[in-house]
JSON list of C-alpha atoms in Angstrom, two decimals:
[
{"chain": "Q", "resi": 1, "resn": "MET", "atom": "CA", "xyz": [-19.01, -1.66, -5.96]},
{"chain": "Q", "resi": 2, "resn": "THR", "atom": "CA", "xyz": [-16.27, -2.83, -3.63]},
{"chain": "Q", "resi": 3, "resn": "GLN", "atom": "CA", "xyz": [-17.56, -4.58, -0.51]},
{"chain": "Q", "resi": 4, "resn": "GLY", "atom": "CA", "xyz": [-14.50, -4.59, 1.71]},
{"chain": "Q", "resi": 5, "resn": "PRO", "atom": "CA", "xyz": [-14.44, -5.37, 5.42]},
{"chain": "Q", "resi": 6, "resn": "THR", "atom": "CA", "xyz": [-17.54, -4.99, 7.58]},
{"chain": "Q", "resi": 7, "resn": "ARG", "atom": "CA", "xyz": [-15.80, -2.07, 9.31]},
{"chain": "Q", "resi": 8, "resn": "LEU", "atom": "CA", "xyz": [-12.97, -0.12, 7.77]},
{"chain": "Q", "resi": 9, "resn": "ASP", "atom": "CA", "xyz": [-11.49, 3.10, 9.10]},
{"chain": "Q", "resi": 10, "resn": "VAL", "atom": "CA", "xyz": [-8.89, 4.65, 6.81]},
{"chain": "Q", "resi": 11, "resn": "ALA", "atom": "CA", "xyz": [-7.28, 7.92, 7.87]},
{"chain": "Q", "resi": 12, "resn": "VAL", "atom": "CA", "xyz": [-5.55, 9.66, 4.97]},
{"chain": "Q", "resi": 13, "resn": "GLY", "atom": "CA", "xyz": [-3.04, 12.41, 5.67]},
{"chain": "Q", "resi": 14, "resn": "TYR", "atom": "CA", "xyz": [-1.44, 14.69, 3.13]},
{"chain": "Q", "resi": 15, "resn": "ALA", "atom": "CA", "xyz": [1.98, 16.04, 4.15]},
{"chain": "Q", "resi": 16, "resn": "LEU", "atom": "CA", "xyz": [2.25, 18.01, 0.90]},
{"chain": "Q", "resi": 17, "resn": "PRO", "atom": "CA", "xyz": [-0.14, 20.01, -1.31]},
{"chain": "Q", "resi": 18, "resn": "ARG", "atom": "CA", "xyz": [-3.11, 17.85, -2.38]},
{"chain": "Q", "resi": 19, "resn": "LYS", "atom": "CA", "xyz": [-3.36, 19.22, -5.92]},
{"chain": "Q", "resi": 20, "resn": "GLY", "atom": "CA", "xyz": [-3.15, 16.34, -8.39]},
{"chain": "Q", "resi": 21, "resn": "LEU", "atom": "CA", "xyz": [-3.27, 13.68, -5.67]},
{"chain": "Q", "resi": 22, "resn": "PRO", "atom": "CA", "xyz": [-6.11, 11.16, -5.32]},
{"chain": "Q", "resi": 23, "resn": "ALA", "atom": "CA", "xyz": [-8.89, 11.95, -2.86]},
{"chain": "Q", "resi": 24, "resn": "ALA", "atom": "CA", "xyz": [-9.11, 10.15, 0.48]},
{"chain": "Q", "resi": 25, "resn": "ALA", "atom": "CA", "xyz": [-12.23, 8.33, -0.79]},
{"chain": "Q", "resi": 26, "resn": "SER", "atom": "CA", "xyz": [-10.14, 6.71, -3.54]},
{"chain": "Q", "resi": 27, "resn": "PHE", "atom": "CA", "xyz": [-7.59, 5.41, -1.04]},
{"chain": "Q", "resi": 28, "resn": "ARG", "atom": "CA", "xyz": [-10.42, 4.01, 1.08]},
{"chain": "Q", "resi": 29, "resn": "ARG", "atom": "CA", "xyz": [-11.92, 2.21, -1.93]},
{"chain": "Q", "resi": 30, "resn": "TRP", "atom": "CA", "xyz": [-8.56, 0.73, -2.94]},
{"chain": "Q", "resi": 31, "resn": "ALA", "atom": "CA", "xyz": [-7.81, -0.42, 0.62]},
{"chain": "Q", "resi": 32, "resn": "ALA", "atom": "CA", "xyz": [-11.29, -1.95, 0.93]},
{"chain": "Q", "resi": 33, "resn": "ALA", "atom": "CA", "xyz": [-10.73, -3.90, -2.28]},
{"chain": "Q", "resi": 34, "resn": "ALA", "atom": "CA", "xyz": [-7.42, -5.27, -0.98]},
{"chain": "Q", "resi": 35, "resn": "LEU", "atom": "CA", "xyz": [-9.01, -6.28, 2.33]},
{"chain": "Q", "resi": 36, "resn": "SER", "atom": "CA", "xyz": [-12.24, -7.72, 0.92]},
{"chain": "Q", "resi": 37, "resn": "GLY", "atom": "CA", "xyz": [-12.70, -11.31, 2.00]},
{"chain": "Q", "resi": 38, "resn": "ARG", "atom": "CA", "xyz": [-9.45, -11.22, 3.98]},
{"chain": "Q", "resi": 39, "resn": "ILE", "atom": "CA", "xyz": [-10.24, -9.29, 7.14]},
{"chain": "Q", "resi": 40, "resn": "ARG", "atom": "CA", "xyz": [-13.48, -8.23, 8.87]},
{"chain": "Q", "resi": 41, "resn": "GLU", "atom": "CA", "xyz": [-12.36, -5.07, 10.64]},
{"chain": "Q", "resi": 42, "resn": "ALA", "atom": "CA", "xyz": [-9.43, -2.78, 10.02]},
{"chain": "Q", "resi": 43, "resn": "ASP", "atom": "CA", "xyz": [-8.00, 0.56, 11.04]},
{"chain": "Q", "resi": 44, "resn": "LEU", "atom": "CA", "xyz": [-5.43, 1.87, 8.61]},
{"chain": "Q", "resi": 45, "resn": "ALA", "atom": "CA", "xyz": [-3.51, 5.12, 8.22]},
{"chain": "Q", "resi": 46, "resn": "ILE", "atom": "CA", "xyz": [-2.20, 6.32, 4.86]},
{"chain": "Q", "resi": 47, "resn": "ARG", "atom": "CA", "xyz": [0.18, 9.27, 4.63]},
{"chain": "Q", "resi": 48, "resn": "LEU", "atom": "CA", "xyz": [1.31, 10.94, 1.42]},
{"chain": "Q", "resi": 49, "resn": "VAL", "atom": "CA", "xyz": [4.73, 12.54, 1.73]},
{"chain": "Q", "resi": 50, "resn": "ASP", "atom": "CA", "xyz": [7.31, 14.48, -0.23]},
{"chain": "Q", "resi": 51, "resn": "GLU", "atom": "CA", "xyz": [10.66, 13.09, -1.32]},
{"chain": "Q", "resi": 52, "resn": "ASP", "atom": "CA", "xyz": [12.58, 14.35, 1.74]},
{"chain": "Q", "resi": 53, "resn": "GLU", "atom": "CA", "xyz": [10.25, 12.65, 4.20]},
{"chain": "Q", "resi": 54, "resn": "GLY", "atom": "CA", "xyz": [10.05, 9.51, 2.08]},
{"chain": "Q", "resi": 55, "resn": "ARG", "atom": "CA", "xyz": [13.83, 9.30, 1.96]},
{"chain": "Q", "resi": 56, "resn": "ALA", "atom": "CA", "xyz": [14.20, 9.91, 5.71]},
{"chain": "Q", "resi": 57, "resn": "LEU", "atom": "CA", "xyz": [11.67, 7.18, 6.53]},
{"chain": "Q", "resi": 58, "resn": "ASN", "atom": "CA", "xyz": [13.23, 4.68, 4.14]},
{"chain": "Q", "resi": 59, "resn": "ARG", "atom": "CA", "xyz": [16.70, 5.42, 5.53]},
{"chain": "Q", "resi": 60, "resn": "HIS", "atom": "CA", "xyz": [15.55, 5.14, 9.16]},
{"chain": "Q", "resi": 61, "resn": "TYR", "atom": "CA", "xyz": [13.42, 2.00, 8.86]},
{"chain": "Q", "resi": 62, "resn": "ARG", "atom": "CA", "xyz": [15.04, 0.11, 5.99]},
{"chain": "Q", "resi": 63, "resn": "GLY", "atom": "CA", "xyz": [18.59, 1.49, 5.89]},
{"chain": "Q", "resi": 64, "resn": "LYS", "atom": "CA", "xyz": [18.14, 2.60, 2.26]},
{"chain": "Q", "resi": 65, "resn": "ASP", "atom": "CA", "xyz": [19.09, 6.20, 1.48]},
{"chain": "Q", "resi": 66, "resn": "TYR", "atom": "CA", "xyz": [16.48, 7.02, -1.17]},
{"chain": "Q", "resi": 67, "resn": "ALA", "atom": "CA", "xyz": [12.77, 7.69, -1.33]},
{"chain": "Q", "resi": 68, "resn": "THR", "atom": "CA", "xyz": [10.73, 4.66, -2.37]},
{"chain": "Q", "resi": 69, "resn": "ASN", "atom": "CA", "xyz": [7.16, 4.52, -3.68]},
{"chain": "Q", "resi": 70, "resn": "VAL", "atom": "CA", "xyz": [5.43, 2.82, -0.73]},
{"chain": "Q", "resi": 71, "resn": "LEU", "atom": "CA", "xyz": [6.42, 1.82, 2.79]},
{"chain": "Q", "resi": 72, "resn": "SER", "atom": "CA", "xyz": [4.29, -0.50, 4.91]},
{"chain": "Q", "resi": 73, "resn": "PHE", "atom": "CA", "xyz": [4.37, -0.49, 8.69]},
{"chain": "Q", "resi": 74, "resn": "PRO", "atom": "CA", "xyz": [2.30, -3.32, 10.19]},
{"chain": "Q", "resi": 75, "resn": "ALA", "atom": "CA", "xyz": [0.75, -2.53, 13.55]},
{"chain": "Q", "resi": 76, "resn": "GLU", "atom": "CA", "xyz": [2.41, -4.00, 16.58]},
{"chain": "Q", "resi": 77, "resn": "LEU", "atom": "CA", "xyz": [-0.18, -5.27, 19.05]},
{"chain": "Q", "resi": 78, "resn": "PRO", "atom": "CA", "xyz": [0.41, -4.46, 22.70]},
{"chain": "Q", "resi": 79, "resn": "GLU", "atom": "CA", "xyz": [1.83, -7.20, 24.88]},
{"chain": "Q", "resi": 80, "resn": "GLY", "atom": "CA", "xyz": [-0.39, -8.93, 27.39]},
{"chain": "Q", "resi": 81, "resn": "LEU", "atom": "CA", "xyz": [-3.48, -9.35, 25.26]},
{"chain": "Q", "resi": 82, "resn": "PRO", "atom": "CA", "xyz": [-5.34, -12.60, 25.92]},
{"chain": "Q", "resi": 83, "resn": "GLU", "atom": "CA", "xyz": [-4.65, -15.29, 23.32]},
{"chain": "Q", "resi": 84, "resn": "GLY", "atom": "CA", "xyz": [-6.88, -14.97, 20.29]},
{"chain": "Q", "resi": 85, "resn": "VAL", "atom": "CA", "xyz": [-7.74, -11.30, 20.90]},
{"chain": "Q", "resi": 86, "resn": "ARG", "atom": "CA", "xyz": [-7.17, -9.24, 17.81]},
{"chain": "Q", "resi": 87, "resn": "LEU", "atom": "CA", "xyz": [-7.42, -5.50, 17.47]},
{"chain": "Q", "resi": 88, "resn": "PRO", "atom": "CA", "xyz": [-8.57, -4.04, 14.17]},
{"chain": "Q", "resi": 89, "resn": "LEU", "atom": "CA", "xyz": [-5.40, -1.96, 13.93]},
{"chain": "Q", "resi": 90, "resn": "LEU", "atom": "CA", "xyz": [-3.78, -3.01, 10.64]},
{"chain": "Q", "resi": 91, "resn": "GLY", "atom": "CA", "xyz": [-0.93, -0.50, 10.30]},
{"chain": "Q", "resi": 92, "resn": "ASP", "atom": "CA", "xyz": [0.31, 2.45, 8.28]},
{"chain": "Q", "resi": 93, "resn": "LEU", "atom": "CA", "xyz": [1.19, 3.05, 4.65]},
{"chain": "Q", "resi": 94, "resn": "VAL", "atom": "CA", "xyz": [3.41, 5.87, 3.45]},
{"chain": "Q", "resi": 95, "resn": "LEU", "atom": "CA", "xyz": [3.28, 6.80, -0.23]},
{"chain": "Q", "resi": 96, "resn": "CYS", "atom": "CA", "xyz": [5.92, 9.15, -1.62]},
{"chain": "Q", "resi": 97, "resn": "ALA", "atom": "CA", "xyz": [3.99, 11.31, -4.09]},
{"chain": "Q", "resi": 98, "resn": "PRO", "atom": "CA", "xyz": [6.94, 12.48, -6.26]},
{"chain": "Q", "resi": 99, "resn": "VAL", "atom": "CA", "xyz": [8.21, 8.90, -6.65]},
{"chain": "Q", "resi": 100, "resn": "VAL", "atom": "CA", "xyz": [4.75, 7.59, -7.52]},
{"chain": "Q", "resi": 101, "resn": "ALA", "atom": "CA", "xyz": [4.27, 10.35, -10.10]},
{"chain": "Q", "resi": 102, "resn": "ARG", "atom": "CA", "xyz": [7.70, 9.75, -11.64]},
{"chain": "Q", "resi": 103, "resn": "GLU", "atom": "CA", "xyz": [7.14, 5.98, -11.88]},
{"chain": "Q", "resi": 104, "resn": "ALA", "atom": "CA", "xyz": [3.68, 6.39, -13.42]},
{"chain": "Q", "resi": 105, "resn": "ALA", "atom": "CA", "xyz": [5.11, 8.71, -16.08]},
{"chain": "Q", "resi": 106, "resn": "GLU", "atom": "CA", "xyz": [8.10, 6.44, -16.78]},
{"chain": "Q", "resi": 107, "resn": "GLN", "atom": "CA", "xyz": [5.86, 3.37, -17.05]},
{"chain": "Q", "resi": 108, "resn": "GLY", "atom": "CA", "xyz": [3.17, 5.12, -19.11]},
{"chain": "Q", "resi": 109, "resn": "LYS", "atom": "CA", "xyz": [0.48, 4.37, -16.51]},
{"chain": "Q", "resi": 110, "resn": "PRO", "atom": "CA", "xyz": [-2.39, 6.59, -15.38]},
{"chain": "Q", "resi": 111, "resn": "LEU", "atom": "CA", "xyz": [-1.39, 8.20, -12.08]},
{"chain": "Q", "resi": 112, "resn": "ASN", "atom": "CA", "xyz": [-4.51, 7.02, -10.22]},
{"chain": "Q", "resi": 113, "resn": "ALA", "atom": "CA", "xyz": [-3.98, 3.46, -11.44]},
{"chain": "Q", "resi": 114, "resn": "HIS", "atom": "CA", "xyz": [-0.45, 3.51, -10.06]},
{"chain": "Q", "resi": 115, "resn": "TYR", "atom": "CA", "xyz": [-1.67, 4.88, -6.72]},
{"chain": "Q", "resi": 116, "resn": "ALA", "atom": "CA", "xyz": [-4.34, 2.15, -6.64]},
{"chain": "Q", "resi": 117, "resn": "HIS", "atom": "CA", "xyz": [-1.73, -0.52, -7.33]},
{"chain": "Q", "resi": 118, "resn": "LEU", "atom": "CA", "xyz": [0.66, 0.74, -4.67]},
{"chain": "Q", "resi": 119, "resn": "THR", "atom": "CA", "xyz": [-2.15, 1.05, -2.12]},
{"chain": "Q", "resi": 120, "resn": "VAL", "atom": "CA", "xyz": [-3.25, -2.53, -2.79]},
{"chain": "Q", "resi": 121, "resn": "HIS", "atom": "CA", "xyz": [0.39, -3.68, -2.73]},
{"chain": "Q", "resi": 122, "resn": "GLY", "atom": "CA", "xyz": [1.03, -1.92, 0.58]},
{"chain": "Q", "resi": 123, "resn": "VAL", "atom": "CA", "xyz": [-2.14, -3.25, 2.20]},
{"chain": "Q", "resi": 124, "resn": "LEU", "atom": "CA", "xyz": [-1.19, -6.78, 1.19]},
{"chain": "Q", "resi": 125, "resn": "HIS", "atom": "CA", "xyz": [2.17, -6.26, 2.89]},
{"chain": "Q", "resi": 126, "resn": "LEU", "atom": "CA", "xyz": [0.29, -5.24, 6.04]},
{"chain": "Q", "resi": 127, "resn": "LEU", "atom": "CA", "xyz": [-1.59, -8.54, 5.82]},
{"chain": "Q", "resi": 128, "resn": "GLY", "atom": "CA", "xyz": [1.69, -10.45, 5.69]},
{"chain": "Q", "resi": 129, "resn": "TRP", "atom": "CA", "xyz": [2.23, -10.94, 1.96]},
{"chain": "Q", "resi": 130, "resn": "ASP", "atom": "CA", "xyz": [5.74, -10.39, 0.60]},
{"chain": "Q", "resi": 131, "resn": "HIS", "atom": "CA", "xyz": [7.83, -10.87, -2.52]},
{"chain": "Q", "resi": 132, "resn": "GLU", "atom": "CA", "xyz": [11.11, -12.07, -1.06]},
{"chain": "Q", "resi": 133, "resn": "ASP", "atom": "CA", "xyz": [11.42, -14.90, -3.57]},
{"chain": "Q", "resi": 134, "resn": "ASP", "atom": "CA", "xyz": [10.02, -15.60, -7.05]},
{"chain": "Q", "resi": 135, "resn": "LYS", "atom": "CA", "xyz": [7.26, -17.91, -5.80]},
{"chain": "Q", "resi": 136, "resn": "ASP", "atom": "CA", "xyz": [6.00, -15.38, -3.23]},
{"chain": "Q", "resi": 137, "resn": "ALA", "atom": "CA", "xyz": [6.32, -12.54, -5.74]},
{"chain": "Q", "resi": 138, "resn": "GLU", "atom": "CA", "xyz": [4.26, -14.37, -8.35]},
{"chain": "Q", "resi": 139, "resn": "ALA", "atom": "CA", "xyz": [1.55, -15.22, -5.80]},
{"chain": "Q", "resi": 140, "resn": "MET", "atom": "CA", "xyz": [1.38, -11.62, -4.58]},
{"chain": "Q", "resi": 141, "resn": "GLU", "atom": "CA", "xyz": [1.33, -10.23, -8.12]},
{"chain": "Q", "resi": 142, "resn": "GLN", "atom": "CA", "xyz": [-1.51, -12.58, -9.10]},
{"chain": "Q", "resi": 143, "resn": "LEU", "atom": "CA", "xyz": [-3.51, -11.43, -6.11]},
{"chain": "Q", "resi": 144, "resn": "GLU", "atom": "CA", "xyz": [-2.83, -7.77, -6.98]},
{"chain": "Q", "resi": 145, "resn": "ARG", "atom": "CA", "xyz": [-3.90, -8.35, -10.58]},
{"chain": "Q", "resi": 146, "resn": "GLY", "atom": "CA", "xyz": [-7.22, -9.83, -9.45]},
{"chain": "Q", "resi": 147, "resn": "ILE", "atom": "CA", "xyz": [-7.94, -7.05, -6.97]},
{"chain": "Q", "resi": 148, "resn": "LEU", "atom": "CA", "xyz": [-7.08, -4.34, -9.49]},
{"chain": "Q", "resi": 149, "resn": "ALA", "atom": "CA", "xyz": [-9.11, -6.01, -12.24]},
{"chain": "Q", "resi": 150, "resn": "GLY", "atom": "CA", "xyz": [-12.08, -5.88, -9.86]},
{"chain": "Q", "resi": 151, "resn": "LEU", "atom": "CA", "xyz": [-11.50, -2.12, -9.68]},
{"chain": "Q", "resi": 152, "resn": "GLY", "atom": "CA", "xyz": [-11.33, -1.85, -13.48]},
{"chain": "Q", "resi": 153, "resn": "ILE", "atom": "CA", "xyz": [-7.57, -1.26, -13.48]},
{"chain": "Q", "resi": 154, "resn": "ASP", "atom": "CA", "xyz": [-5.25, -2.89, -16.02]},
{"chain": "Q", "resi": 155, "resn": "ASP", "atom": "CA", "xyz": [-2.56, -5.38, -15.06]},
{"chain": "Q", "resi": 156, "resn": "PRO", "atom": "CA", "xyz": [0.23, -3.29, -13.52]},
{"chain": "Q", "resi": 157, "resn": "TYR", "atom": "CA", "xyz": [2.80, -5.94, -14.42]},
{"chain": "Q", "resi": 158, "resn": "ALA", "atom": "CA", "xyz": [1.92, -6.23, -18.12]},
{"chain": "Q", "resi": 159, "resn": "GLY", "atom": "CA", "xyz": [5.04, -5.97, -20.22]},
{"chain": "Q", "resi": 160, "resn": "GLU", "atom": "CA", "xyz": [7.48, -6.48, -17.34]},
{"chain": "Q", "resi": 161, "resn": "LEU", "atom": "CA", "xyz": [10.22, -9.04, -17.66]},
{"chain": "Q", "resi": 162, "resn": "ARG", "atom": "CA", "xyz": [10.95, -11.27, -14.72]}
]
């Protein structure tokens, strides 16, 4: 059983029909696994979108005119907070359901395993992890592998060439 933070609030929104998509409880479990031992309290929003919305968000926020699998939007804390004060607001994740489904099929992965991986990946981005260079990418991938293994999910990077 995944421990996770002492207090975790995950709001999951579906901006498309839910049929075939993981339940909100699954997203909560995957987020808790990614946060376990890393943060004590967290508020997180996850939104599942169609390709049009995914593309519009990626174009607006990243300047890339295509829908991507996951977008991470870290929370911006309000100015004027006393030093050391932290709010539990972690940020938002947006998962583009058609892209996730297409990738899972192309990679021969179970759909839920791919959603779990992308949720963990996105949450780690919210915590400040990135993969801008090979060293950072390898560290992040190792962390993802360990978290997913704890959930009983196979290595999502098995068979990939670097």
